[in-house]
C-alpha positions as a LaTeX table, in Angstrom:
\begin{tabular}{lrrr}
\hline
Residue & $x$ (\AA) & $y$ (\AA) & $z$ (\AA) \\
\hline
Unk1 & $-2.38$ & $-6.54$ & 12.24 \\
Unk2 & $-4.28$ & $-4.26$ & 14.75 \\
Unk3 & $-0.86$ & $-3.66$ & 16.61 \\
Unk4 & 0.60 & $-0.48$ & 15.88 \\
Unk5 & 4.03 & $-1.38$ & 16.92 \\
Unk6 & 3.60 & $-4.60$ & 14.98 \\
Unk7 & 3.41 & $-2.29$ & 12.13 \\
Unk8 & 5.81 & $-0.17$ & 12.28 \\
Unk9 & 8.38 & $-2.43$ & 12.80 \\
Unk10 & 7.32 & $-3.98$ & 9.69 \\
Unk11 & 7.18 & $-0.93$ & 8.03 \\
Unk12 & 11.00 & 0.18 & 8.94 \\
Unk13 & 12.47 & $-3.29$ & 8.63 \\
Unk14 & 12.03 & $-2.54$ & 4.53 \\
Unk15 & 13.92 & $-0.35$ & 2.75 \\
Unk16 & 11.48 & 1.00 & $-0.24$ \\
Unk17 & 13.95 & 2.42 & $-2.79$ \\
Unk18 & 15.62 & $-1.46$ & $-3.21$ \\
Unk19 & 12.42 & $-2.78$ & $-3.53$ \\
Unk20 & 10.60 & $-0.25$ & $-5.88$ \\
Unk21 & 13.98 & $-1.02$ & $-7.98$ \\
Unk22 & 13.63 & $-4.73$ & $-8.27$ \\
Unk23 & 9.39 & $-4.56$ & $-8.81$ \\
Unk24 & 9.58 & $-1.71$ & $-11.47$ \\
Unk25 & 12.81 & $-3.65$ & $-13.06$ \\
Unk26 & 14.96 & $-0.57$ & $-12.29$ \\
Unk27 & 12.50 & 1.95 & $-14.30$ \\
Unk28 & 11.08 & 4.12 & $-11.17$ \\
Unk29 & 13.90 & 3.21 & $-8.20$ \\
Unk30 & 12.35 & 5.86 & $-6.25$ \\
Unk31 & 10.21 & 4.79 & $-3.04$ \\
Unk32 & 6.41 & 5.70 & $-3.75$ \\
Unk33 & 5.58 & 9.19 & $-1.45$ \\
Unk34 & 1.42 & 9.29 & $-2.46$ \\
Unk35 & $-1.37$ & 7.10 & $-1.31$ \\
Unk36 & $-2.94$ & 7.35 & $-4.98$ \\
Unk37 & 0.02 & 7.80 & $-7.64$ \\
Unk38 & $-1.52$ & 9.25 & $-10.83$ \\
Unk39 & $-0.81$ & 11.31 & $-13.79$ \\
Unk40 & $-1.90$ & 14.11 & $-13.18$ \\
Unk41 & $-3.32$ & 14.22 & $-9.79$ \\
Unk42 & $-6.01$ & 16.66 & $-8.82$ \\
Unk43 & $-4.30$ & 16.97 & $-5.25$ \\
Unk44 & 0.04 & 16.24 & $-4.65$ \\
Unk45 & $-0.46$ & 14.74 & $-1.20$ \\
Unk46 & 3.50 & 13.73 & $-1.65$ \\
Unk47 & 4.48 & 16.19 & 1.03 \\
Unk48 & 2.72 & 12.92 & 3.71 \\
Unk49 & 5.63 & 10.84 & 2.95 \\
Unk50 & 7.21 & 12.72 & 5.45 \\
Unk51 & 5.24 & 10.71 & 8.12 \\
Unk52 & 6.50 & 7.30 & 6.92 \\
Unk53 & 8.25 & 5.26 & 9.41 \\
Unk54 & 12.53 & 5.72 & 7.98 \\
Unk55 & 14.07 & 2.57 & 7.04 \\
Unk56 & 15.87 & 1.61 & 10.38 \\
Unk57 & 16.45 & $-2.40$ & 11.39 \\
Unk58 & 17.82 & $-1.75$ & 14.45 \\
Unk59 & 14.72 & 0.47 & 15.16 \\
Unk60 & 12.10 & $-1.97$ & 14.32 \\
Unk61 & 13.72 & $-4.48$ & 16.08 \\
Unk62 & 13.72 & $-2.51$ & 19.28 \\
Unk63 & 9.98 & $-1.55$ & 18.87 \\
Unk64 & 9.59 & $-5.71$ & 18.80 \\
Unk65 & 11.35 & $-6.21$ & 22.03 \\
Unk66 & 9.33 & $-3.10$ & 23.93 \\
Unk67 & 6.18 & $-4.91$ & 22.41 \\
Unk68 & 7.36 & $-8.08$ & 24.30 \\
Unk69 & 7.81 & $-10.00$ & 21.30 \\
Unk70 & 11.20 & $-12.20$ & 21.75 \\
Unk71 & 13.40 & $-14.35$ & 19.35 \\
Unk72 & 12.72 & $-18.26$ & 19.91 \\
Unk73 & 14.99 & $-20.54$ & 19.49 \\
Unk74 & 14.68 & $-20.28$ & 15.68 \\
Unk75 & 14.54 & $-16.59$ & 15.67 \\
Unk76 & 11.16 & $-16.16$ & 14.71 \\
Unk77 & 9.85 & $-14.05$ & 17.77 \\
Unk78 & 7.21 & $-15.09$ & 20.11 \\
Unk79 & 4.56 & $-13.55$ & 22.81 \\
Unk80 & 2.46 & $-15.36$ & 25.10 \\
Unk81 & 3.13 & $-18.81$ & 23.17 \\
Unk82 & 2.31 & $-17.12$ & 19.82 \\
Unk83 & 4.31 & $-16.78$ & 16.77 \\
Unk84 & 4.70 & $-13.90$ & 15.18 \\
Unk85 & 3.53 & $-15.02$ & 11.70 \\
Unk86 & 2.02 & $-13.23$ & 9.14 \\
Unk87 & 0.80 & $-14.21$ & 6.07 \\
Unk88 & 1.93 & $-12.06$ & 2.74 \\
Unk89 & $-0.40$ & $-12.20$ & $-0.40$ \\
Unk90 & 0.18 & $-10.49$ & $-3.75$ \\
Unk91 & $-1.15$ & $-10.77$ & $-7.26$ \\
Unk92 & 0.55 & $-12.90$ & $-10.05$ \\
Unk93 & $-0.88$ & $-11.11$ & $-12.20$ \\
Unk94 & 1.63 & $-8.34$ & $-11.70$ \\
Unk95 & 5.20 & $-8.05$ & $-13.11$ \\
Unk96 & 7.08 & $-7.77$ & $-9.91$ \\
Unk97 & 5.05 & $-8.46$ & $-6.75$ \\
Unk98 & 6.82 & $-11.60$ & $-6.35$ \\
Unk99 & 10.11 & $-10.12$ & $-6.36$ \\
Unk100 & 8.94 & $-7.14$ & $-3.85$ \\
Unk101 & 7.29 & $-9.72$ & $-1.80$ \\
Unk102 & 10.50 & $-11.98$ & $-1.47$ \\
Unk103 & 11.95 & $-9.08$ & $-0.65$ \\
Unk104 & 9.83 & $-7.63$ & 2.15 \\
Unk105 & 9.74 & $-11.07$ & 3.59 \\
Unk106 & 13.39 & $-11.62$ & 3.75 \\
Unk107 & 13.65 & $-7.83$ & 5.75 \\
Unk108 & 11.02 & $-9.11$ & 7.98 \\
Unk109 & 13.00 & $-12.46$ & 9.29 \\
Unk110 & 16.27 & $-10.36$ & 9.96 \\
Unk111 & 14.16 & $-8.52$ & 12.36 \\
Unk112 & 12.41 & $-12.20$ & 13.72 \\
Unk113 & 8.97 & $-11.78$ & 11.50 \\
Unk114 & 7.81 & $-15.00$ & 9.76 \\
Unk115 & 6.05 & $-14.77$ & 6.77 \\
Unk116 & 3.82 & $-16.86$ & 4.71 \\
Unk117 & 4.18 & $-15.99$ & 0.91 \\
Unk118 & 0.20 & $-16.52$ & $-0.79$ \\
Unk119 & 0.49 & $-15.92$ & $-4.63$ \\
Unk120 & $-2.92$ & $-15.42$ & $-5.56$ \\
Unk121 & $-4.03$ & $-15.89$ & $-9.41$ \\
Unk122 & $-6.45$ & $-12.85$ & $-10.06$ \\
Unk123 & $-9.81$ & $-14.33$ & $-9.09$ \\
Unk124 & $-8.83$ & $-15.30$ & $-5.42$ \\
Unk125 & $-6.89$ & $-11.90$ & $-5.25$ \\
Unk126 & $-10.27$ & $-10.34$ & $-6.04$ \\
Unk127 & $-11.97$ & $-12.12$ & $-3.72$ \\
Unk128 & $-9.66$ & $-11.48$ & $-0.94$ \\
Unk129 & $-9.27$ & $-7.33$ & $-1.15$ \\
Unk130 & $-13.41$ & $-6.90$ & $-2.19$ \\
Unk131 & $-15.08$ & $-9.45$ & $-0.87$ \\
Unk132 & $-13.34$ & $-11.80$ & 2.27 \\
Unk133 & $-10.96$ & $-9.13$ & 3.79 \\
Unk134 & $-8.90$ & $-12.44$ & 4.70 \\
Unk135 & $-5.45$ & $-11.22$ & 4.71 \\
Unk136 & $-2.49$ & $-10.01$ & 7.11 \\
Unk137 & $-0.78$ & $-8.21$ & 4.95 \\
Unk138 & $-1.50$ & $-7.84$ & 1.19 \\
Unk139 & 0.10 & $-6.09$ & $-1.56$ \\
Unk140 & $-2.12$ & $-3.91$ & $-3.67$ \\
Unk141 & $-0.79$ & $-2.51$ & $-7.48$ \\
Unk142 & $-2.87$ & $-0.19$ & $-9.56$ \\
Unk143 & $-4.05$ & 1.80 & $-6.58$ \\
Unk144 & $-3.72$ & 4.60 & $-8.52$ \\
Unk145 & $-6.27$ & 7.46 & $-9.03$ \\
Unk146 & $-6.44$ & 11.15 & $-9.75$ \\
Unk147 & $-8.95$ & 11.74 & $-7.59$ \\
Unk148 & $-8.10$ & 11.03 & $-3.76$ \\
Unk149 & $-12.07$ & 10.68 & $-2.82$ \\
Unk150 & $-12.70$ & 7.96 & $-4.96$ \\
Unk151 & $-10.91$ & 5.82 & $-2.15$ \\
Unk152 & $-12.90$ & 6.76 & 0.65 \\
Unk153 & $-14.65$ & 3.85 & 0.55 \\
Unk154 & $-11.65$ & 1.55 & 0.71 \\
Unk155 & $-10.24$ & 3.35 & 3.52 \\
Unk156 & $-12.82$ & 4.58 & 5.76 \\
Unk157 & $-16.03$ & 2.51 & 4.57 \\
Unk158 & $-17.83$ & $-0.75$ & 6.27 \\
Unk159 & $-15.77$ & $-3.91$ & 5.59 \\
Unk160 & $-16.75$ & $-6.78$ & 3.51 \\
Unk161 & $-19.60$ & $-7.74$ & 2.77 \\
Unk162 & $-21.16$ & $-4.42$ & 3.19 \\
Unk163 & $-18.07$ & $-2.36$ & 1.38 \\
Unk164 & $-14.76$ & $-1.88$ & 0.38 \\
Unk165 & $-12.60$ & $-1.72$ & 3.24 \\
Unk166 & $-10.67$ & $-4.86$ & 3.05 \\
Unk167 & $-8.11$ & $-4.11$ & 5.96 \\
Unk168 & $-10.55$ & $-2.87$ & 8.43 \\
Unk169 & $-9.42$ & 0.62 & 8.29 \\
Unk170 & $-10.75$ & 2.40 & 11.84 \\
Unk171 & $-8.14$ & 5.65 & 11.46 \\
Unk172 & $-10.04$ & 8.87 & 13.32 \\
Unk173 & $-7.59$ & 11.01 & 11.74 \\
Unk174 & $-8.34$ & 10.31 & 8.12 \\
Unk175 & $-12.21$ & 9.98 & 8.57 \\
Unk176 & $-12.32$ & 13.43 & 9.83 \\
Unk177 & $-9.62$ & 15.01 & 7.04 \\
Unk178 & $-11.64$ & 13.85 & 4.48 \\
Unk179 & $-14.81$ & 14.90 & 5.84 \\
Unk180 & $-13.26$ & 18.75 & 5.91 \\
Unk181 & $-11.59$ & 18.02 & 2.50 \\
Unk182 & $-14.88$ & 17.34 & 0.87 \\
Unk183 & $-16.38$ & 20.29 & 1.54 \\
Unk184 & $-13.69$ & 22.44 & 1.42 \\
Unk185 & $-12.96$ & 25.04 & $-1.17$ \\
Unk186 & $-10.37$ & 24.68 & $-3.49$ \\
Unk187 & $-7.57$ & 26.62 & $-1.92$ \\
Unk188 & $-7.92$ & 24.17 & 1.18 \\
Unk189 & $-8.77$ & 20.95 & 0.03 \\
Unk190 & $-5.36$ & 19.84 & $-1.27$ \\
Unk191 & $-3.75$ & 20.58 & 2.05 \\
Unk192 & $-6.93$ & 18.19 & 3.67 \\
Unk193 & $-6.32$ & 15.95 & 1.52 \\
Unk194 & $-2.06$ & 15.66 & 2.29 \\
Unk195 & $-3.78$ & 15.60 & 6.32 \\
Unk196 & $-5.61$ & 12.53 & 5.38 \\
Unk197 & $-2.32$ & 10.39 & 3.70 \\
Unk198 & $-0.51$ & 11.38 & 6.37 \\
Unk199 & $-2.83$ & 10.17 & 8.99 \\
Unk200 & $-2.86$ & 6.67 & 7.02 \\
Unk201 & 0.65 & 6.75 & 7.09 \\
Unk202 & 1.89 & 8.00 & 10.57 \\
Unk203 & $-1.01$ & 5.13 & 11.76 \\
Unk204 & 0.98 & 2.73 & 9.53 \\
Unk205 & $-2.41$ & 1.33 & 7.85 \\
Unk206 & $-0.56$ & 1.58 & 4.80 \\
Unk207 & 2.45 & 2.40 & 3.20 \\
Unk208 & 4.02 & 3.63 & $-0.45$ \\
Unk209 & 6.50 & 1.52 & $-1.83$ \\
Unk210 & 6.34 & 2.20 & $-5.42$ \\
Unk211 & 5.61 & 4.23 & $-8.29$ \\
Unk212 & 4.17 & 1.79 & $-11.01$ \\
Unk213 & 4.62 & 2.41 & $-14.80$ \\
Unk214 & 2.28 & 2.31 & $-17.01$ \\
Unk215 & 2.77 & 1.93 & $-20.54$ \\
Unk216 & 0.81 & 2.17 & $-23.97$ \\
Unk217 & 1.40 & 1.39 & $-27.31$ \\
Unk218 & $-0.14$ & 2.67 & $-30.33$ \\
Unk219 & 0.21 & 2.34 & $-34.10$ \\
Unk220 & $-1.20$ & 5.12 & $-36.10$ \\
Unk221 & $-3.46$ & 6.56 & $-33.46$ \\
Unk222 & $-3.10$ & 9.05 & $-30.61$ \\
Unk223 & $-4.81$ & 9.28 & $-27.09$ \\
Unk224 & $-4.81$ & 10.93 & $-23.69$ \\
Unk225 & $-4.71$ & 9.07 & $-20.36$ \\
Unk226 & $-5.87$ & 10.23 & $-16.81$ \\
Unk227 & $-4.59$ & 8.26 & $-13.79$ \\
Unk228 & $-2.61$ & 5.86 & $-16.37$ \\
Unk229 & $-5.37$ & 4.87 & $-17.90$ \\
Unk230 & $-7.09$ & 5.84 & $-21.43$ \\
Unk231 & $-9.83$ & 8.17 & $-22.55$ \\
Unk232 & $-12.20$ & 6.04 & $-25.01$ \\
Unk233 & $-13.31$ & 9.16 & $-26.21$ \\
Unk234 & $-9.78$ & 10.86 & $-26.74$ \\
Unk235 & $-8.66$ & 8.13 & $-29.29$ \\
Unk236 & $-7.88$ & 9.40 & $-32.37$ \\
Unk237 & $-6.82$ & 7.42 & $-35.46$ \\
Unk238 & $-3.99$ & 9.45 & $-37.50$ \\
Unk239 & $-3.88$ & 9.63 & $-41.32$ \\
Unk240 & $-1.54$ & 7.92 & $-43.04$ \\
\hline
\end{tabular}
């Protein structure tokens, strides 16, 4: 939603550590601080959590009402004959976006949010985040990579059809961090970089919620991984 106050309250009606327990299946309880999780990362931009909206009801509830949005009869809130109703897509192809999603939902209606749960198989998903942009709110898993201007284009590029930017990013703040952080030297560029995730997050375009494992199995070989993922080259089959 273009509404900032819209967002907000979403984003403090949720309380991240419950859900990043029930998606990750208790393995990483800890609410996701980075835009891009990786191991390793070329920049820690962790320190932008800071800028994330705090898990308050009460609060997001309030920022509702000075929005003019007010509980029908029903409780869902309304403005100017509108619902407030927003759909809620995720991937089932994912171990635990259905969970997080029921989750988030159920946070929203305490605070008078209606939302439309969309499981999408992985085609439509595709479709959706690369190629449509047709979504409210959507959750997006694997958004993890070491290097932070690799997502440029998701974040601050045209929208679909001409680019990446699914969710119609327009953040001023962000555009011009990055811009500095790609040409600056090293000693700067990681503190550009933590500017740009925390304009993203104090504009509540997007938010953290979890920290998502990755795991891989071998049997008589060895590899490294960058971002979660594997090295082709790095694979090594072990004698014996």
């Amino acid at each position: 939603t273009a509404d900032k106050a819209v967002r907000q309250a979403l984003a403090q009606s949720i309380d991240r550590g419950t859900i990043a327990t029930a998606m990750t299946q208790g393995l990483l309880p800890d609410p996701g601080t980075s835009v891009s999780a990786a191991t390793p990362q070329a920049c820690d931009d962790s320190a932008a959590a800071e800028a994330i909206p705090p898990y308050d009801p009460q609060a997001a509830a309030a920022l509702l009402d000075e929005a003019g949005w007010v509980p029908g009869d029903d409780g869902i809130r309304e403005r100017d004959g509108q619902r407030l109703t927003l759909g809620a897509a995720y991937n089932t192809a994912w171990p635990g976006a259905a969970a997080a999603v029921e989750l988030v939902a159920d946070a929203w209606k305490q605070i008078g949010v209606e939302a439309e749960i969309t499981p999408l198989a992985q085609p439509d998903y595709i479709q959706k985040i690369q190629q449509t942009g047709d979504f409210d709110v959507i959750a997006v898993q694997q958004f993890s990579n070491p290097f932070p201007s690799t997502l440029i284009g998701m974040l601050a590029g045209p929208p679909p059809p001409d680019g990446m930017n699914a969710a119609h990013f327009d953040n001023p703040a962000y555009k011009e961090a990055v811009e500095a952080a790609r040409v600056a030297t090293e000693g700067s560029g990681c503190d550009l970089w933590t500017e740009a995730s925390t304009a993203l997050f104090e504009n509540v375009d997007m938010i953290p919620i979890a920290q998502w494992p990755t795991n891989w199995v071998l049997n008589g070989a060895e590899m490294d991984a960058l971002g979660g993922r594997p090295i082709a080259t790095s694979i090594r089959v072990l004698a014996g």
